[in-house]
Amino acid sequence: MHLWQNIDKTVWQGRDDSAESPIAKRLFQTVVQAPSFAPQDYPEHVALLGFECDEGVRLNKGRVGAKEAPNALRKALANMADHGSHKPIVDLGNIQFAGESLDAVQNVFASCVTKCHQLGLPTLVLGGGHETAYAHGKGIFDAYPNQKIGVINFDAHLDIRTAEMGTSGTPFKQLYQNAKSQDQEFHYLCIGASLPGNTKALLATATDMGVEIIWDNECHPGNYAEIATQIEAFMAKVDIIYLTIDLDALPFSEMFAVSAPSAYGVSMKDYLHFADQIMASNKLKAVDFVEYNPSLDRDQLSAKTAARMIWHFYHQWRS
């Protein structure tokens, strides 16, 4: 697979506390680093995959740099504690955009995702721009052709633009079109969308697609019960959930190293509250984190925020 790269051992590094106690483990000591893309060798694992691509961001006229995120996020995760209460994770490497067409590298990545799911491995994906979602999502829809897939997007933007070619702003329109062409149902819930960040044309498209929206100003503890009811009703309609997390959904005070920082945003605390409900459904089979841009970071502050969110899933996920 010429687009595949394994992960250099220097990426997974951290503090070794084994002299203190044999159970004083950190992620760099417990994540299995695969020498090749061979998910069949790792039953009962969660597959960690990176998508080194921000071509969709460039095509969407955003600020590039997210292609460097997968390994930067691994480094931020490496020193976090592993409490051993979850499925083991196998790092199956990165798929790298190296000048091919965007749809070509997305199709390669989708095939990797499909293979993982056909073998029973949930996928935890590190992007990349939000074009990652079309690649990851397509792989999921291809893996489960006879089941109802629910897409939940933590995002300030609906990402349902219409364009001649795919970008970071089109993934859910593409997934919708792909599902319809395969006679599959398409269920999409966006949590944290910004009304000033989405045009009237996009809202019309959302209506046509049957998109469900929970706005950013609705995402607060006083509204948790109502949101829980909305999320529960959405999950009841589907068999499998794919959750995609665009880090620009967080307020810029928590996440500034993204192409389009949010002036309002939804806090990590609120999003993780919603995530716990989603994980408790036992329908969550795929998660990705996208749009972190290391070139815009300072002292790895945004990387640490993203890693804390990723760790929460690593620690809590039971599907």
mmCIF file of C-alpha atoms in Angstrom:
data_model
loop_
_atom_site.group_PDB
_atom_site.id
_atom_site.type_symbol
_atom_site.label_atom_id
_atom_site.label_comp_id
_atom_site.label_asym_id
_atom_site.label_seq_id
_atom_site.Cartn_x
_atom_site.Cartn_y
_atom_site.Cartn_z
ATOM 1 C CA MET A 1 0.000 0.000 0.000
ATOM 2 C CA HIS A 2 2.094 2.891 -1.287
ATOM 3 C CA LEU A 3 0.192 5.589 0.645
ATOM 4 C CA TRP A 4 0.617 3.804 3.998
ATOM 5 C CA GLN A 5 3.248 4.736 6.570
ATOM 6 C CA ASN A 6 3.987 3.108 9.881
ATOM 7 C CA ILE A 7 4.711 5.295 12.888
ATOM 8 C CA ASP A 8 8.263 6.032 13.931
ATOM 9 C CA LYS A 9 9.026 4.724 17.412
ATOM 10 C CA THR A 10 10.109 8.213 18.485
ATOM 11 C CA VAL A 11 6.473 9.388 18.236
ATOM 12 C CA TRP A 12 5.280 7.227 21.134
ATOM 13 C CA GLN A 13 7.567 8.445 23.939
ATOM 14 C CA GLY A 14 6.924 9.390 27.557
ATOM 15 C CA ARG A 15 7.882 9.143 31.207
ATOM 16 C CA ASP A 16 8.621 5.623 32.428
ATOM 17 C CA ASP A 17 7.324 5.079 35.970
ATOM 18 C CA SER A 18 7.687 1.282 35.937
ATOM 19 C CA ALA A 19 10.251 1.454 38.763
ATOM 20 C CA GLU A 20 7.528 2.964 40.939
ATOM 21 C CA SER A 21 4.905 0.311 40.166
ATOM 22 C CA PRO A 22 4.179 -2.275 37.451
ATOM 23 C CA ILE A 23 0.740 -0.711 36.975
ATOM 24 C CA ALA A 24 2.057 2.837 36.512
ATOM 25 C CA LYS A 25 1.474 2.686 32.768
ATOM 26 C CA ARG A 26 1.200 5.415 30.159
ATOM 27 C CA LEU A 27 -0.158 5.161 26.640
ATOM 28 C CA PHE A 28 3.247 5.025 24.987
ATOM 29 C CA GLN A 29 3.818 1.770 26.892
ATOM 30 C CA THR A 30 0.488 0.125 26.065
ATOM 31 C CA VAL A 31 -0.429 1.141 22.510
ATOM 32 C CA VAL A 32 0.573 -1.670 20.144
ATOM 33 C CA GLN A 33 2.591 -0.305 17.215
ATOM 34 C CA ALA A 34 1.904 -2.416 14.140
ATOM 35 C CA PRO A 35 4.768 -2.904 11.657
ATOM 36 C CA SER A 36 2.294 -3.157 8.760
ATOM 37 C CA PHE A 37 -1.376 -2.595 8.014
ATOM 38 C CA ALA A 38 -2.663 -5.973 9.156
ATOM 39 C CA PRO A 39 -5.802 -5.493 11.276
ATOM 40 C CA GLN A 40 -6.501 -9.223 11.052
ATOM 41 C CA ASP A 41 -3.572 -9.750 13.429
ATOM 42 C CA TYR A 42 -5.195 -7.696 16.201
ATOM 43 C CA PRO A 43 -8.633 -9.077 17.116
ATOM 44 C CA GLU A 44 -10.406 -7.391 20.033
ATOM 45 C CA HIS A 45 -8.449 -4.156 19.501
ATOM 46 C CA VAL A 46 -9.477 -0.626 18.593
ATOM 47 C CA ALA A 47 -7.758 0.411 15.358
ATOM 48 C CA LEU A 48 -5.956 3.759 15.520
ATOM 49 C CA LEU A 49 -5.459 5.290 12.072
ATOM 50 C CA GLY A 50 -4.087 8.626 10.912
ATOM 51 C CA PHE A 51 -5.166 10.533 7.800
ATOM 52 C CA GLU A 52 -2.322 12.860 6.830
ATOM 53 C CA CYS A 53 -4.234 15.132 4.495
ATOM 54 C CA ASP A 54 -5.336 18.759 4.405
ATOM 55 C CA GLU A 55 -5.900 19.007 0.663
ATOM 56 C CA GLY A 56 -9.605 19.457 1.387
ATOM 57 C CA VAL A 57 -8.799 22.445 3.600
ATOM 58 C CA ARG A 58 -6.752 23.991 0.803
ATOM 59 C CA LEU A 59 -9.563 23.432 -1.690
ATOM 60 C CA ASN A 60 -11.976 25.000 0.813
ATOM 61 C CA LYS A 61 -9.717 28.084 1.020
ATOM 62 C CA GLY A 62 -8.697 27.405 4.599
ATOM 63 C CA ARG A 63 -5.343 27.494 6.385
ATOM 64 C CA VAL A 64 -3.352 24.336 5.699
ATOM 65 C CA GLY A 65 -1.239 22.425 8.207
ATOM 66 C CA ALA A 66 -3.653 19.797 9.563
ATOM 67 C CA LYS A 67 -1.852 17.050 7.639
ATOM 68 C CA GLU A 68 0.804 17.183 10.369
ATOM 69 C CA ALA A 69 -1.776 16.587 13.096
ATOM 70 C CA PRO A 70 -1.921 12.770 13.395
ATOM 71 C CA ASN A 71 1.610 12.352 14.714
ATOM 72 C CA ALA A 72 1.445 15.574 16.742
ATOM 73 C CA LEU A 73 -1.660 14.245 18.477
ATOM 74 C CA ARG A 74 -0.007 10.879 19.097
ATOM 75 C CA LYS A 75 2.873 12.704 20.800
ATOM 76 C CA ALA A 76 0.417 14.642 22.962
ATOM 77 C CA LEU A 77 -1.358 11.407 23.924
ATOM 78 C CA ALA A 78 1.762 9.360 24.577
ATOM 79 C CA ASN A 79 2.454 10.479 28.147
ATOM 80 C CA MET A 80 -1.137 10.213 29.390
ATOM 81 C CA ALA A 81 -1.968 7.556 31.961
ATOM 82 C CA ASP A 82 -3.426 4.225 30.893
ATOM 83 C CA HIS A 83 -5.758 2.752 33.503
ATOM 84 C CA GLY A 84 -6.301 -0.463 31.553
ATOM 85 C CA SER A 85 -10.100 -0.417 31.663
ATOM 86 C CA HIS A 86 -10.662 -0.399 27.919
ATOM 87 C CA LYS A 87 -9.979 -2.382 24.774
ATOM 88 C CA PRO A 88 -6.308 -2.329 23.750
ATOM 89 C CA ILE A 89 -5.406 -0.020 20.894
ATOM 90 C CA VAL A 90 -3.304 -0.973 17.904
ATOM 91 C CA ASP A 91 -1.702 1.843 15.941
ATOM 92 C CA LEU A 92 -2.079 0.824 12.304
ATOM 93 C CA GLY A 93 -0.226 3.842 10.934
ATOM 94 C CA ASN A 94 -1.107 6.700 8.604
ATOM 95 C CA ILE A 95 -2.469 7.070 5.113
ATOM 96 C CA GLN A 96 -0.666 10.025 3.563
ATOM 97 C CA PHE A 97 -1.767 12.398 0.819
ATOM 98 C CA ALA A 98 1.217 12.717 -1.503
ATOM 99 C CA GLY A 99 -0.101 14.566 -4.533
ATOM 100 C CA GLU A 100 -2.762 12.131 -5.707
ATOM 101 C CA SER A 101 -6.300 13.367 -6.217
ATOM 102 C CA LEU A 102 -8.174 13.881 -2.963
ATOM 103 C CA ASP A 103 -10.825 11.315 -3.850
ATOM 104 C CA ALA A 104 -8.121 8.732 -4.598
ATOM 105 C CA VAL A 105 -6.542 8.990 -1.150
ATOM 106 C CA GLN A 106 -10.002 9.092 0.457
ATOM 107 C CA ASN A 107 -10.905 5.845 -1.294
ATOM 108 C CA VAL A 108 -7.705 4.186 -0.071
ATOM 109 C CA PHE A 109 -8.437 5.287 3.469
ATOM 110 C CA ALA A 110 -12.071 4.171 3.193
ATOM 111 C CA SER A 111 -10.963 0.688 2.149
ATOM 112 C CA CYS A 112 -8.700 0.481 5.219
ATOM 113 C CA VAL A 113 -11.587 1.517 7.468
ATOM 114 C CA THR A 114 -13.908 -1.019 5.843
ATOM 115 C CA LYS A 115 -11.402 -3.813 6.389
ATOM 116 C CA CYS A 116 -11.039 -2.927 10.073
ATOM 117 C CA HIS A 117 -14.794 -2.973 10.632
ATOM 118 C CA GLN A 118 -15.317 -6.186 8.689
ATOM 119 C CA LEU A 119 -12.834 -7.750 11.111
ATOM 120 C CA GLY A 120 -14.659 -6.316 14.126
ATOM 121 C CA LEU A 121 -12.247 -3.495 14.989
ATOM 122 C CA PRO A 122 -13.780 -0.111 15.884
ATOM 123 C CA THR A 123 -11.834 2.800 14.384
ATOM 124 C CA LEU A 124 -10.308 5.801 16.143
ATOM 125 C CA VAL A 125 -9.049 8.188 13.466
ATOM 126 C CA LEU A 126 -6.794 11.237 13.723
ATOM 127 C CA GLY A 127 -7.124 13.750 10.867
ATOM 128 C CA GLY A 128 -6.313 15.752 8.847
ATOM 129 C CA GLY A 129 -8.861 18.226 7.633
ATOM 130 C CA HIS A 130 -12.561 17.450 7.799
ATOM 131 C CA GLU A 131 -12.300 15.776 4.406
ATOM 132 C CA THR A 132 -11.267 12.923 6.722
ATOM 133 C CA ALA A 133 -14.971 12.446 7.469
ATOM 134 C CA TYR A 134 -15.866 11.459 3.919
ATOM 135 C CA ALA A 135 -13.055 8.889 3.838
ATOM 136 C CA HIS A 136 -13.838 7.508 7.299
ATOM 137 C CA GLY A 137 -17.607 7.650 6.819
ATOM 138 C CA LYS A 138 -17.524 5.997 3.395
ATOM 139 C CA GLY A 139 -15.542 3.136 4.873
ATOM 140 C CA ILE A 140 -18.175 2.689 7.567
ATOM 141 C CA PHE A 141 -21.116 2.783 5.149
ATOM 142 C CA ASP A 142 -19.307 0.252 2.938
ATOM 143 C CA ALA A 143 -18.659 -2.042 5.917
ATOM 144 C CA TYR A 144 -22.299 -2.112 7.047
ATOM 145 C CA PRO A 145 -24.442 -1.977 3.874
ATOM 146 C CA ASN A 146 -27.478 -3.530 5.553
ATOM 147 C CA GLN A 147 -27.475 -1.494 8.747
ATOM 148 C CA LYS A 148 -28.639 2.011 9.558
ATOM 149 C CA ILE A 149 -25.719 4.377 10.142
ATOM 150 C CA GLY A 150 -26.118 7.512 12.231
ATOM 151 C CA VAL A 151 -23.566 10.286 11.710
ATOM 152 C CA ILE A 152 -23.112 12.656 14.658
ATOM 153 C CA ASN A 153 -20.915 15.684 14.052
ATOM 154 C CA PHE A 154 -19.577 17.914 16.833
ATOM 155 C CA ASP A 155 -18.978 20.986 14.698
ATOM 156 C CA ALA A 156 -19.580 24.699 14.257
ATOM 157 C CA HIS A 157 -20.191 24.054 10.550
ATOM 158 C CA LEU A 158 -22.651 21.741 8.820
ATOM 159 C CA ASP A 159 -20.099 20.852 6.102
ATOM 160 C CA ILE A 160 -22.736 20.156 3.461
ATOM 161 C CA ARG A 161 -21.491 22.517 0.786
ATOM 162 C CA THR A 162 -22.094 21.787 -2.879
ATOM 163 C CA ALA A 163 -18.889 21.794 -4.934
ATOM 164 C CA GLU A 164 -17.515 20.268 -8.128
ATOM 165 C CA MET A 165 -14.939 18.373 -6.097
ATOM 166 C CA GLY A 166 -14.824 17.335 -2.467
ATOM 167 C CA THR A 167 -13.322 19.643 0.155
ATOM 168 C CA SER A 168 -13.257 19.892 3.933
ATOM 169 C CA GLY A 169 -16.619 21.652 3.620
ATOM 170 C CA THR A 170 -18.463 18.909 1.712
ATOM 171 C CA PRO A 171 -18.058 15.559 3.531
ATOM 172 C CA PHE A 172 -21.618 15.085 4.758
ATOM 173 C CA LYS A 173 -23.171 16.118 1.460
ATOM 174 C CA GLN A 174 -20.894 13.523 -0.159
ATOM 175 C CA LEU A 175 -21.836 10.843 2.369
ATOM 176 C CA TYR A 176 -25.506 11.664 1.821
ATOM 177 C CA GLN A 177 -25.140 11.345 -1.946
ATOM 178 C CA ASN A 178 -23.121 8.149 -1.600
ATOM 179 C CA ALA A 179 -25.698 6.601 0.734
ATOM 180 C CA LYS A 180 -28.571 7.494 -1.570
ATOM 181 C CA SER A 181 -26.756 5.979 -4.558
ATOM 182 C CA GLN A 182 -26.479 2.721 -2.587
ATOM 183 C CA ASP A 183 -30.108 2.835 -1.363
ATOM 184 C CA GLN A 184 -28.907 3.322 2.203
ATOM 185 C CA GLU A 185 -30.582 5.536 4.768
ATOM 186 C CA PHE A 186 -28.716 8.658 5.864
ATOM 187 C CA HIS A 187 -29.141 10.064 9.367
ATOM 188 C CA TYR A 188 -27.114 13.131 10.350
ATOM 189 C CA LEU A 189 -27.101 15.131 13.601
ATOM 190 C CA CYS A 190 -24.850 18.181 14.006
ATOM 191 C CA ILE A 191 -24.267 19.334 17.578
ATOM 192 C CA GLY A 192 -22.832 22.792 18.195
ATOM 193 C CA ALA A 193 -23.505 24.393 14.823
ATOM 194 C CA SER A 194 -23.089 28.158 14.624
ATOM 195 C CA LEU A 195 -25.982 30.056 13.048
ATOM 196 C CA PRO A 196 -23.734 32.938 11.882
ATOM 197 C CA GLY A 197 -21.297 30.377 10.498
ATOM 198 C CA ASN A 198 -23.781 28.667 8.177
ATOM 199 C CA THR A 199 -25.518 30.487 5.333
ATOM 200 C CA LYS A 200 -29.215 30.417 4.523
ATOM 201 C CA ALA A 201 -28.345 28.296 1.486
ATOM 202 C CA LEU A 202 -26.706 25.691 3.730
ATOM 203 C CA LEU A 203 -29.749 25.652 5.997
ATOM 204 C CA ALA A 204 -31.947 25.016 2.966
ATOM 205 C CA THR A 205 -29.682 22.125 1.982
ATOM 206 C CA ALA A 206 -29.873 20.816 5.546
ATOM 207 C CA THR A 207 -33.665 20.832 5.351
ATOM 208 C CA ASP A 208 -33.587 18.957 2.046
ATOM 209 C CA MET A 209 -31.227 16.357 3.531
ATOM 210 C CA GLY A 210 -33.203 15.948 6.761
ATOM 211 C CA VAL A 211 -30.279 17.136 8.888
ATOM 212 C CA GLU A 212 -30.957 17.502 12.615
ATOM 213 C CA ILE A 213 -29.237 20.443 14.329
ATOM 214 C CA ILE A 214 -28.522 21.409 17.928
ATOM 215 C CA TRP A 215 -27.156 24.957 17.899
ATOM 216 C CA ASP A 216 -24.108 26.079 19.849
ATOM 217 C CA ASN A 217 -26.091 28.461 22.090
ATOM 218 C CA GLU A 218 -28.329 25.550 23.124
ATOM 219 C CA CYS A 219 -25.391 23.474 24.399
ATOM 220 C CA HIS A 220 -25.235 24.308 28.095
ATOM 221 C CA PRO A 221 -25.987 22.455 31.353
ATOM 222 C CA GLY A 222 -29.396 24.080 31.719
ATOM 223 C CA ASN A 223 -30.408 22.400 28.476
ATOM 224 C CA TYR A 224 -28.798 18.992 29.060
ATOM 225 C CA ALA A 225 -32.085 17.156 29.612
ATOM 226 C CA GLU A 226 -33.617 18.390 26.364
ATOM 227 C CA ILE A 227 -30.445 17.641 24.404
ATOM 228 C CA ALA A 228 -30.271 14.155 25.934
ATOM 229 C CA THR A 229 -33.797 13.526 24.673
ATOM 230 C CA GLN A 230 -32.828 14.697 21.170
ATOM 231 C CA ILE A 231 -29.698 12.554 21.097
ATOM 232 C CA GLU A 232 -31.576 9.518 22.407
ATOM 233 C CA ALA A 233 -34.279 9.895 19.762
ATOM 234 C CA PHE A 234 -31.641 10.145 17.043
ATOM 235 C CA MET A 235 -29.756 7.080 18.272
ATOM 236 C CA ALA A 236 -32.963 5.052 18.475
ATOM 237 C CA LYS A 237 -33.314 5.314 14.685
ATOM 238 C CA VAL A 238 -29.935 3.754 13.874
ATOM 239 C CA ASP A 239 -27.901 0.611 14.448
ATOM 240 C CA ILE A 240 -24.399 2.082 14.325
ATOM 241 C CA ILE A 241 -23.029 5.507 15.203
ATOM 242 C CA TYR A 242 -20.098 7.276 13.591
ATOM 243 C CA LEU A 243 -19.004 10.322 15.608
ATOM 244 C CA THR A 244 -16.810 12.954 13.988
ATOM 245 C CA ILE A 245 -15.344 15.772 16.066
ATOM 246 C CA ASP A 246 -14.207 18.944 14.346
ATOM 247 C CA LEU A 247 -12.033 20.637 16.922
ATOM 248 C CA ASP A 248 -13.034 24.080 15.635
ATOM 249 C CA ALA A 249 -16.333 23.464 17.450
ATOM 250 C CA LEU A 250 -14.584 24.338 20.713
ATOM 251 C CA PRO A 251 -14.300 28.021 21.696
ATOM 252 C CA PHE A 252 -11.027 29.586 20.582
ATOM 253 C CA SER A 253 -9.995 29.943 24.242
ATOM 254 C CA GLU A 254 -9.819 26.132 24.337
ATOM 255 C CA MET A 255 -8.843 25.425 20.721
ATOM 256 C CA PHE A 256 -7.174 28.143 18.669
ATOM 257 C CA ALA A 257 -4.932 25.963 16.473
ATOM 258 C CA VAL A 258 -7.526 25.271 13.782
ATOM 259 C CA SER A 259 -8.189 26.768 10.372
ATOM 260 C CA ALA A 260 -11.387 28.515 11.516
ATOM 261 C CA PRO A 261 -11.483 29.179 15.293
ATOM 262 C CA SER A 262 -14.898 29.632 16.908
ATOM 263 C CA ALA A 263 -15.763 32.917 18.594
ATOM 264 C CA TYR A 264 -18.562 31.209 20.559
ATOM 265 C CA GLY A 265 -18.131 27.449 20.447
ATOM 266 C CA VAL A 266 -19.132 24.651 22.791
ATOM 267 C CA SER A 267 -16.855 23.725 25.680
ATOM 268 C CA MET A 268 -14.981 20.451 25.919
ATOM 269 C CA LYS A 269 -16.832 19.766 29.177
ATOM 270 C CA ASP A 270 -20.202 20.021 27.413
ATOM 271 C CA TYR A 271 -19.120 17.925 24.442
ATOM 272 C CA LEU A 272 -17.729 15.171 26.654
ATOM 273 C CA HIS A 273 -21.018 15.118 28.548
ATOM 274 C CA PHE A 274 -22.832 14.459 25.257
ATOM 275 C CA ALA A 275 -20.168 11.939 24.264
ATOM 276 C CA ASP A 276 -20.765 9.888 27.410
ATOM 277 C CA GLN A 277 -24.402 9.435 26.418
ATOM 278 C CA ILE A 278 -23.384 8.397 22.916
ATOM 279 C CA MET A 279 -20.838 5.888 24.219
ATOM 280 C CA ALA A 280 -23.363 4.464 26.685
ATOM 281 C CA SER A 281 -25.580 3.428 23.759
ATOM 282 C CA ASN A 282 -23.034 0.743 22.762
ATOM 283 C CA LYS A 283 -23.694 1.739 19.144
ATOM 284 C CA LEU A 284 -20.566 3.854 18.706
ATOM 285 C CA LYS A 285 -18.195 2.077 16.312
ATOM 286 C CA ALA A 286 -16.101 4.911 14.882
ATOM 287 C CA VAL A 287 -14.722 8.253 16.089
ATOM 288 C CA ASP A 288 -12.450 10.806 14.485
ATOM 289 C CA PHE A 289 -10.831 14.078 15.526
ATOM 290 C CA VAL A 290 -10.086 16.558 12.765
ATOM 291 C CA GLU A 291 -8.832 20.044 11.897
ATOM 292 C CA TYR A 292 -6.114 20.441 14.544
ATOM 293 C CA ASN A 293 -3.323 22.453 12.891
ATOM 294 C CA PRO A 294 0.061 22.147 14.654
ATOM 295 C CA SER A 295 1.506 25.088 12.709
ATOM 296 C CA LEU A 296 -0.968 27.392 14.479
ATOM 297 C CA ASP A 297 -0.354 26.004 17.979
ATOM 298 C CA ARG A 298 1.633 27.560 20.821
ATOM 299 C CA ASP A 299 3.460 25.412 23.377
ATOM 300 C CA GLN A 300 1.277 22.467 22.261
ATOM 301 C CA LEU A 301 -1.655 23.947 24.205
ATOM 302 C CA SER A 302 -4.257 23.033 21.589
ATOM 303 C CA ALA A 303 -2.640 19.618 21.119
ATOM 304 C CA LYS A 304 -3.081 18.985 24.837
ATOM 305 C CA THR A 305 -6.747 19.991 24.652
ATOM 306 C CA ALA A 306 -7.348 17.668 21.707
ATOM 307 C CA ALA A 307 -5.429 14.856 23.395
ATOM 308 C CA ARG A 308 -7.515 15.223 26.552
ATOM 309 C CA MET A 309 -10.665 14.722 24.479
ATOM 310 C CA ILE A 310 -9.175 11.750 22.647
ATOM 311 C CA TRP A 311 -8.043 10.218 25.946
ATOM 312 C CA HIS A 312 -11.602 10.446 27.262
ATOM 313 C CA PHE A 313 -12.775 8.203 24.429
ATOM 314 C CA TYR A 314 -9.765 5.915 24.819
ATOM 315 C CA HIS A 315 -10.595 5.501 28.514
ATOM 316 C CA GLN A 316 -14.401 5.259 28.283
ATOM 317 C CA TRP A 317 -15.143 3.511 24.984
ATOM 318 C CA ARG A 318 -16.550 0.003 25.413
ATOM 319 C CA SER A 319 -18.055 -0.765 21.958
#
